[in-house]
GROMACS .gro file of C-alpha atoms in nm:
model
  313
    1MET     CA    1  -7.487   0.513  -4.792
    2PRO     CA    2  -7.840   0.374  -4.826
    3ALA     CA    3  -7.972   0.163  -4.539
    4VAL     CA    4  -7.960  -0.216  -4.566
    5PRO     CA    5  -8.308  -0.312  -4.695
    6VAL     CA    6  -8.379  -0.601  -4.456
    7THR     CA    7  -8.189  -0.710  -4.147
    8VAL     CA    8  -8.224  -0.995  -3.899
    9ASP     CA    9  -8.073  -0.968  -3.552
   10ALA     CA   10  -7.901  -1.306  -3.504
   11ARG     CA   11  -7.892  -1.287  -3.125
   12GLN     CA   12  -8.262  -1.203  -3.093
   13LEU     CA   13  -8.344  -1.466  -3.352
   14ASP     CA   14  -8.167  -1.734  -3.149
   15ARG     CA   15  -8.335  -1.619  -2.828
   16ASN     CA   16  -8.676  -1.648  -2.993
   17ILE     CA   17  -8.598  -1.993  -3.130
   18GLN     CA   18  -8.465  -2.126  -2.802
   19ARG     CA   19  -8.758  -1.991  -2.602
   20PHE     CA   20  -9.021  -2.139  -2.834
   21HIS     CA   21  -8.848  -2.476  -2.864
   22GLN     CA   22  -8.817  -2.498  -2.486
   23GLN     CA   23  -9.185  -2.414  -2.439
   24VAL     CA   24  -9.283  -2.691  -2.679
   25ALA     CA   25  -9.037  -2.942  -2.534
   26ASP     CA   26  -9.158  -2.871  -2.180
   27ALA     CA   27  -9.504  -2.984  -2.293
   28GLY     CA   28  -9.364  -3.311  -2.427
   29CYS     CA   29  -9.405  -3.211  -2.791
   30VAL     CA   30  -9.176  -3.133  -3.083
   31THR     CA   31  -9.153  -2.826  -3.306
   32ARG     CA   32  -9.178  -2.840  -3.685
   33ALA     CA   33  -9.060  -2.509  -3.829
   34HIS     CA   34  -9.262  -2.383  -4.126
   35GLN     CA   35  -9.039  -2.235  -4.394
   36LYS     CA   36  -9.313  -2.004  -4.525
   37ALA     CA   37  -9.224  -1.739  -4.265
   38HIS     CA   38  -8.874  -1.682  -4.403
   39ARG     CA   39  -8.821  -1.908  -4.707
   40THR     CA   40  -8.450  -1.948  -4.641
   41ILE     CA   41  -8.249  -2.267  -4.618
   42GLU     CA   42  -8.013  -2.100  -4.371
   43LEU     CA   43  -8.277  -2.025  -4.109
   44ALA     CA   44  -8.445  -2.364  -4.158
   45THR     CA   45  -8.119  -2.546  -4.086
   46ARG     CA   46  -8.057  -2.313  -3.792
   47GLN     CA   47  -8.394  -2.412  -3.647
   48VAL     CA   48  -8.317  -2.782  -3.689
   49LEU     CA   49  -7.978  -2.742  -3.524
   50ALA     CA   50  -8.156  -2.566  -3.237
   51GLY     CA   51  -8.390  -2.861  -3.185
   52ALA     CA   52  -8.673  -2.848  -3.439
   53ALA     CA   53  -8.774  -3.202  -3.537
   54GLY     CA   54  -8.807  -3.105  -3.899
   55ILE     CA   55  -8.935  -2.850  -4.150
   56ALA     CA   56  -9.268  -2.787  -4.320
   57VAL     CA   57  -9.264  -2.669  -4.683
   58HIS     CA   58  -9.502  -2.623  -4.975
   59SER     CA   59  -9.321  -2.815  -5.249
   60ALA     CA   60  -9.120  -3.128  -5.316
   61GLN     CA   61  -8.844  -2.911  -5.463
   62ALA     CA   62  -8.815  -2.718  -5.136
   63ALA     CA   63  -8.791  -3.052  -4.955
   64ARG     CA   64  -8.509  -3.164  -5.185
   65ASP     CA   65  -8.324  -2.834  -5.135
   66LEU     CA   66  -8.340  -2.890  -4.760
   67ALA     CA   67  -8.227  -3.250  -4.798
   68ALA     CA   68  -7.920  -3.125  -4.986
   69ALA     CA   69  -7.849  -2.894  -4.690
   70GLY     CA   70  -7.858  -3.185  -4.446
   71VAL     CA   71  -8.216  -3.166  -4.318
   72THR     CA   72  -8.358  -3.518  -4.281
   73ASP     CA   73  -8.728  -3.468  -4.192
   74VAL     CA   74  -8.962  -3.266  -4.415
   75VAL     CA   75  -9.340  -3.248  -4.458
   76VAL     CA   76  -9.517  -3.090  -4.756
   77ALA     CA   77  -9.779  -2.903  -4.557
   78TRP     CA   78 -10.041  -2.851  -4.825
   79PRO     CA   79 -10.276  -3.113  -4.976
   80TRP     CA   80 -10.185  -3.072  -5.343
   81ARG     CA   81 -10.402  -3.297  -5.558
   82GLU     CA   82 -10.236  -3.298  -5.903
   83PRO     CA   83 -10.114  -3.647  -6.005
   84TRP     CA   84  -9.802  -3.506  -6.173
   85ARG     CA   85  -9.670  -3.430  -5.825
   86TRP     CA   86  -9.653  -3.796  -5.715
   87PRO     CA   87  -9.321  -3.872  -5.891
   88LEU     CA   88  -9.177  -3.551  -5.746
   89TYR     CA   89  -9.274  -3.668  -5.398
   90VAL     CA   90  -9.113  -4.004  -5.462
   91SER     CA   91  -8.789  -3.830  -5.561
   92ALA     CA   92  -8.797  -3.622  -5.244
   93ALA     CA   93  -8.871  -3.925  -5.028
   94ALA     CA   94  -8.567  -4.104  -5.171
   95GLU     CA   95  -8.345  -3.823  -5.038
   96LEU     CA   96  -8.490  -3.788  -4.689
   97GLU     CA   97  -8.506  -4.012  -4.383
   98HIS     CA   98  -8.862  -3.901  -4.313
   99PHE     CA   99  -9.092  -3.749  -4.572
  100ALA     CA  100  -9.467  -3.696  -4.551
  101VAL     CA  101  -9.735  -3.500  -4.732
  102HIS     CA  102 -10.075  -3.361  -4.643
  103VAL     CA  103 -10.374  -3.527  -4.808
  104ASP     CA  104 -10.747  -3.461  -4.814
  105GLU     CA  105 -10.886  -3.702  -5.074
  106ALA     CA  106 -10.873  -4.072  -5.161
  107GLU     CA  107 -10.716  -4.022  -5.504
  108SER     CA  108 -10.411  -3.860  -5.348
  109ILE     CA  109 -10.355  -4.160  -5.122
  110THR     CA  110 -10.398  -4.424  -5.392
  111GLY     CA  111 -10.201  -4.233  -5.657
  112LEU     CA  112  -9.913  -4.155  -5.425
  113GLY     CA  113  -9.918  -4.513  -5.295
  114ARG     CA  114  -9.882  -4.657  -5.646
  115ALA     CA  115  -9.591  -4.426  -5.730
  116ALA     CA  116  -9.412  -4.491  -5.401
  117ALA     CA  117  -9.464  -4.868  -5.407
  118ALA     CA  118  -9.331  -4.886  -5.762
  119ALA     CA  119  -9.011  -4.721  -5.637
  120GLY     CA  120  -8.988  -4.947  -5.334
  121LEU     CA  121  -9.059  -4.659  -5.096
  122GLN     CA  122  -9.315  -4.570  -4.831
  123ILE     CA  123  -9.431  -4.209  -4.789
  124GLY     CA  124  -9.615  -4.072  -4.488
  125VAL     CA  125  -9.954  -3.910  -4.534
  126ARG     CA  126 -10.114  -3.671  -4.289
  127ILE     CA  127 -10.487  -3.613  -4.313
  128ASP     CA  128 -10.530  -3.236  -4.335
  129LEU     CA  129 -10.839  -3.151  -4.133
  130ARG     CA  130 -10.854  -2.800  -4.277
  131HIS     CA  131 -10.982  -2.944  -4.602
  132THR     CA  132 -11.130  -3.283  -4.516
  133PRO     CA  133 -11.504  -3.312  -4.438
  134ALA     CA  134 -11.559  -3.483  -4.103
  135ALA     CA  135 -11.742  -3.776  -4.264
  136GLU     CA  136 -11.442  -3.853  -4.485
  137VAL     CA  137 -11.172  -3.866  -4.219
  138LEU     CA  138 -11.217  -4.227  -4.108
  139PRO     CA  139 -11.252  -4.360  -4.466
  140LEU     CA  140 -10.926  -4.182  -4.557
  141ALA     CA  141 -10.752  -4.325  -4.251
  142ARG     CA  142 -10.869  -4.678  -4.341
  143LEU     CA  143 -10.756  -4.630  -4.700
  144ALA     CA  144 -10.410  -4.507  -4.596
  145ASP     CA  145 -10.375  -4.800  -4.358
  146ALA     CA  146 -10.458  -5.045  -4.636
  147THR     CA  147 -10.260  -4.887  -4.922
  148ALA     CA  148  -9.910  -5.009  -5.011
  149GLY     CA  149  -9.651  -4.736  -5.052
  150VAL     CA  150  -9.797  -4.504  -4.787
  151ARG     CA  151  -9.829  -4.502  -4.411
  152LEU     CA  152 -10.068  -4.296  -4.204
  153ASP     CA  153  -9.840  -4.043  -4.038
  154GLY     CA  154 -10.122  -3.882  -3.845
  155VAL     CA  155 -10.361  -3.586  -3.856
  156THR     CA  156 -10.284  -3.219  -3.888
  157GLY     CA  157 -10.463  -2.888  -3.894
  158TYR     CA  158 -10.429  -2.515  -3.857
  159HIS     CA  159 -10.675  -2.255  -3.733
  160GLY     CA  160 -10.492  -1.929  -3.685
  161PRO     CA  161 -10.649  -1.602  -3.571
  162GLU     CA  162 -10.833  -1.441  -3.861
  163THR     CA  163 -11.057  -1.182  -3.697
  164ALA     CA  164 -11.030  -0.927  -3.419
  165GLU     CA  165 -11.246  -1.157  -3.208
  166ASP     CA  166 -11.008  -1.451  -3.268
  167ILE     CA  167 -10.704  -1.257  -3.158
  168LYS     CA  168 -10.863  -1.146  -2.830
  169ASP     CA  169 -10.797  -1.493  -2.688
  170PHE     CA  170 -10.565  -1.675  -2.926
  171ALA     CA  171 -10.469  -1.929  -2.659
  172LEU     CA  172 -10.834  -2.035  -2.628
  173LEU     CA  173 -10.854  -2.063  -3.007
  174GLY     CA  174 -10.547  -2.287  -3.005
  175ARG     CA  175 -10.681  -2.505  -2.725
  176ARG     CA  176 -11.019  -2.561  -2.889
  177HIS     CA  177 -10.862  -2.652  -3.221
  178ALA     CA  178 -10.615  -2.886  -3.052
  179GLU     CA  179 -10.898  -3.060  -2.870
  180HIS     CA  180 -11.064  -3.121  -3.206
  181LEU     CA  181 -10.745  -3.268  -3.352
  182VAL     CA  182 -10.695  -3.497  -3.053
  183GLY     CA  183 -11.055  -3.614  -3.074
  184VAL     CA  184 -11.019  -3.703  -3.443
  185ALA     CA  185 -10.696  -3.894  -3.373
  186ALA     CA  186 -10.875  -4.088  -3.097
  187SER     CA  187 -11.151  -4.189  -3.338
  188ILE     CA  188 -10.891  -4.322  -3.583
  189ARG     CA  189 -10.714  -4.520  -3.312
  190ALA     CA  190 -11.049  -4.664  -3.203
  191GLU     CA  191 -11.055  -4.831  -3.547
  192GLY     CA  192 -10.729  -5.008  -3.461
  193ILE     CA  193 -10.527  -4.779  -3.689
  194ASP     CA  194 -10.202  -4.623  -3.571
  195CYS     CA  195 -10.210  -4.243  -3.570
  196PRO     CA  196  -9.874  -4.134  -3.427
  197VAL     CA  197  -9.869  -3.763  -3.509
  198VAL     CA  198 -10.126  -3.507  -3.395
  199SER     CA  199  -9.997  -3.180  -3.534
  200ALA     CA  200 -10.135  -2.835  -3.449
  201GLY     CA  201 -10.021  -2.523  -3.625
  202GLY     CA  202  -9.948  -2.168  -3.525
  203THR     CA  203  -9.712  -1.941  -3.331
  204PRO     CA  204  -9.971  -1.741  -3.131
  205THR     CA  205 -10.202  -2.039  -3.073
  206ALA     CA  206  -9.924  -2.276  -2.964
  207ALA     CA  207  -9.957  -2.194  -2.593
  208GLY     CA  208 -10.320  -2.303  -2.595
  209ALA     CA  209 -10.256  -2.614  -2.803
  210LEU     CA  210  -9.971  -2.727  -2.579
  211GLY     CA  211 -10.211  -2.748  -2.286
  212VAL     CA  212 -10.406  -3.025  -2.459
  213GLU     CA  213 -10.291  -3.378  -2.386
  214GLY     CA  214 -10.240  -3.574  -2.705
  215ILE     CA  215 -10.085  -3.301  -2.921
  216THR     CA  216  -9.746  -3.431  -3.036
  217GLU     CA  217  -9.622  -3.157  -3.269
  218ILE     CA  218  -9.649  -2.782  -3.318
  219VAL     CA  219  -9.599  -2.645  -3.669
  220ALA     CA  220  -9.509  -2.277  -3.653
  221GLY     CA  221  -9.334  -2.032  -3.879
  222ALA     CA  222  -9.326  -1.684  -3.726
  223TYR     CA  223  -9.175  -1.784  -3.392
  224ALA     CA  224  -8.815  -1.723  -3.502
  225THR     CA  225  -8.842  -1.367  -3.628
  226LEU     CA  226  -9.181  -1.274  -3.477
  227ASP     CA  227  -9.350  -0.961  -3.615
  228ALA     CA  228  -9.527  -0.642  -3.511
  229GLY     CA  229  -9.870  -0.799  -3.554
  230LEU     CA  230  -9.791  -1.065  -3.294
  231ALA     CA  231  -9.659  -0.793  -3.064
  232ALA     CA  232  -9.981  -0.593  -3.102
  233ALA     CA  233 -10.178  -0.907  -3.015
  234GLY     CA  234  -9.975  -0.957  -2.698
  235ALA     CA  235  -9.795  -1.271  -2.818
  236CYS     CA  236  -9.453  -1.103  -2.786
  237ASP     CA  237  -9.290  -0.766  -2.725
  238LEU     CA  238  -9.186  -0.531  -3.005
  239ALA     CA  239  -8.828  -0.558  -2.879
  240GLU     CA  240  -8.838  -0.932  -2.953
  241VAL     CA  241  -8.909  -0.885  -3.325
  242ALA     CA  242  -8.582  -0.987  -3.491
  243ILE     CA  243  -8.644  -0.861  -3.845
  244SER     CA  244  -8.674  -0.506  -3.975
  245VAL     CA  245  -8.699  -0.314  -4.301
  246ALA     CA  246  -8.536   0.018  -4.388
  247GLY     CA  247  -8.779   0.309  -4.416
  248ASP     CA  248  -8.680   0.375  -4.777
  249HIS     CA  249  -8.776   0.017  -4.867
  250ALA     CA  250  -9.134   0.027  -4.737
  251ASP     CA  251  -9.248  -0.116  -5.071
  252LEU     CA  252  -9.129  -0.454  -4.941
  253LEU     CA  253  -9.410  -0.440  -4.684
  254VAL     CA  254  -9.695  -0.451  -4.935
  255ASP     CA  255  -9.971  -0.683  -4.806
  256CYS     CA  256  -9.789  -0.731  -4.473
  257ALA     CA  257 -10.098  -0.673  -4.258
  258GLN     CA  258 -10.237  -0.938  -4.026
  259PRO     CA  259 -10.587  -1.062  -4.119
  260TRP     CA  260 -10.724  -0.933  -3.788
  261ASP     CA  261 -10.574  -0.584  -3.844
  262PRO     CA  262 -10.581  -0.510  -4.219
  263GLY     CA  263 -10.487  -0.145  -4.170
  264SER     CA  264 -10.142  -0.202  -4.022
  265VAL     CA  265  -9.849  -0.325  -4.231
  266ALA     CA  266  -9.558  -0.192  -4.025
  267VAL     CA  267  -9.455  -0.032  -3.696
  268PRO     CA  268  -9.160   0.212  -3.677
  269LEU     CA  269  -8.890   0.132  -3.422
  270HIS     CA  270  -8.540   0.280  -3.391
  271GLY     CA  271  -8.553   0.431  -3.738
  272ARG     CA  272  -8.661   0.112  -3.914
  273LEU     CA  273  -8.991  -0.065  -3.982
  274LEU     CA  274  -9.110  -0.387  -3.819
  275PRO     CA  275  -9.336  -0.589  -4.051
  276GLY     CA  276  -9.693  -0.636  -3.939
  277HIS     CA  277  -9.691  -0.991  -4.078
  278ILE     CA  278  -9.372  -1.180  -4.155
  279CYS     CA  279  -9.504  -1.431  -4.410
  280PRO     CA  280  -9.599  -1.177  -4.682
  281LEU     CA  281  -9.264  -1.005  -4.632
  282ALA     CA  282  -9.081  -1.332  -4.693
  283ARG     CA  283  -9.285  -1.383  -5.009
  284ASN     CA  284  -9.207  -1.029  -5.129
  285LEU     CA  285  -8.835  -1.079  -5.068
  286MET     CA  286  -8.838  -1.406  -5.258
  287ARG     CA  287  -9.013  -1.251  -5.557
  288GLY     CA  288  -8.785  -0.948  -5.560
  289LYS     CA  289  -8.469  -1.152  -5.495
  290VAL     CA  290  -8.388  -0.927  -5.200
  291GLU     CA  291  -8.133  -1.058  -4.953
  292ILE     CA  292  -8.167  -1.056  -4.576
  293THR     CA  293  -7.859  -0.919  -4.401
  294VAL     CA  294  -7.788  -1.105  -4.077
  295VAL     CA  295  -7.631  -0.889  -3.807
  296ASP     CA  296  -7.467  -0.987  -3.479
  297GLY     CA  297  -7.411  -0.700  -3.237
  298GLY     CA  298  -7.486  -0.462  -3.522
  299VAL     CA  299  -7.217  -0.615  -3.745
  300PRO     CA  300  -7.320  -0.789  -4.070
  301VAL     CA  301  -7.217  -1.156  -4.054
  302ASP     CA  302  -7.416  -1.327  -4.328
  303ARG     CA  303  -7.664  -1.284  -4.609
  304TRP     CA  304  -7.963  -1.506  -4.678
  305LEU     CA  305  -8.163  -1.511  -4.998
  306PRO     CA  306  -8.527  -1.615  -4.947
  307GLN     CA  307  -8.631  -1.874  -5.200
  308GLY     CA  308  -8.898  -2.138  -5.232
  309ARG     CA  309  -8.895  -2.308  -5.565
  310PRO     CA  310  -9.242  -2.432  -5.657
  311ASP     CA  311  -9.302  -2.769  -5.819
  312ARG     CA  312  -9.371  -2.762  -6.190
  313GLU     CA  313  -9.528  -3.021  -6.418
   0.00000   0.00000   0.00000
């Protein structure tokens, strides 16, 4: 019988989740699990049940799918700019207790505000510092504070390891980026504007970010399954990687190299392959409609189908 293409070890998965959530909680912060690392509703709800404050997604449709599964707090973690998305965000907000989106330009704030106010709703906006020039941050914060239909949820950013030099000290990278986020939030508050959330992203950089006073949230995706790239970087052990691919399905690992190690897409372990980078694998599974078999003590107990419906005009 052919090997199961992709398996997740439920016990290791839960150990990884519990350890990461505890690390974040011990620092006085909350975890927001990013769905991009697995693209399954089942694992997202598992993370929430285990203590994640909410989920990060890339579309309003993904937010609505999670709402239907009982998740109450979702953030669209990409600053989409197309006006046709505003009504989709309003529909998602109507189904969730807390809904916010990333923004990086004035037109997104005013357009979303008009759509939300017309529906009698208020949607959170997070200024995405990855894409916002420094000179525009305070004007955007003032605009969000003054615009009906939106509220300034806070600031957010992500600076993951991209080079071999970055990965040498990923904790330092996380700390420096977190310090920048906290400084920007302080400048907004100095204007008399509430800025409740200061959100830093990343599984390997979380340890550094958590050492910075003022960070309130960690957005991370890979922490549940982990991957061989994180193990090679020293962020975990190979034995802690909870997901594997059968050797005769290596085609699922196309593009699964970490940016700091483009030559490695998989590591063999116990007759199977551990992905070098979990996020491309999740994308490949979604595109190929390949299920993940969940095993507990070696026994299959569930099947998850990665999905992540994009928004369409």
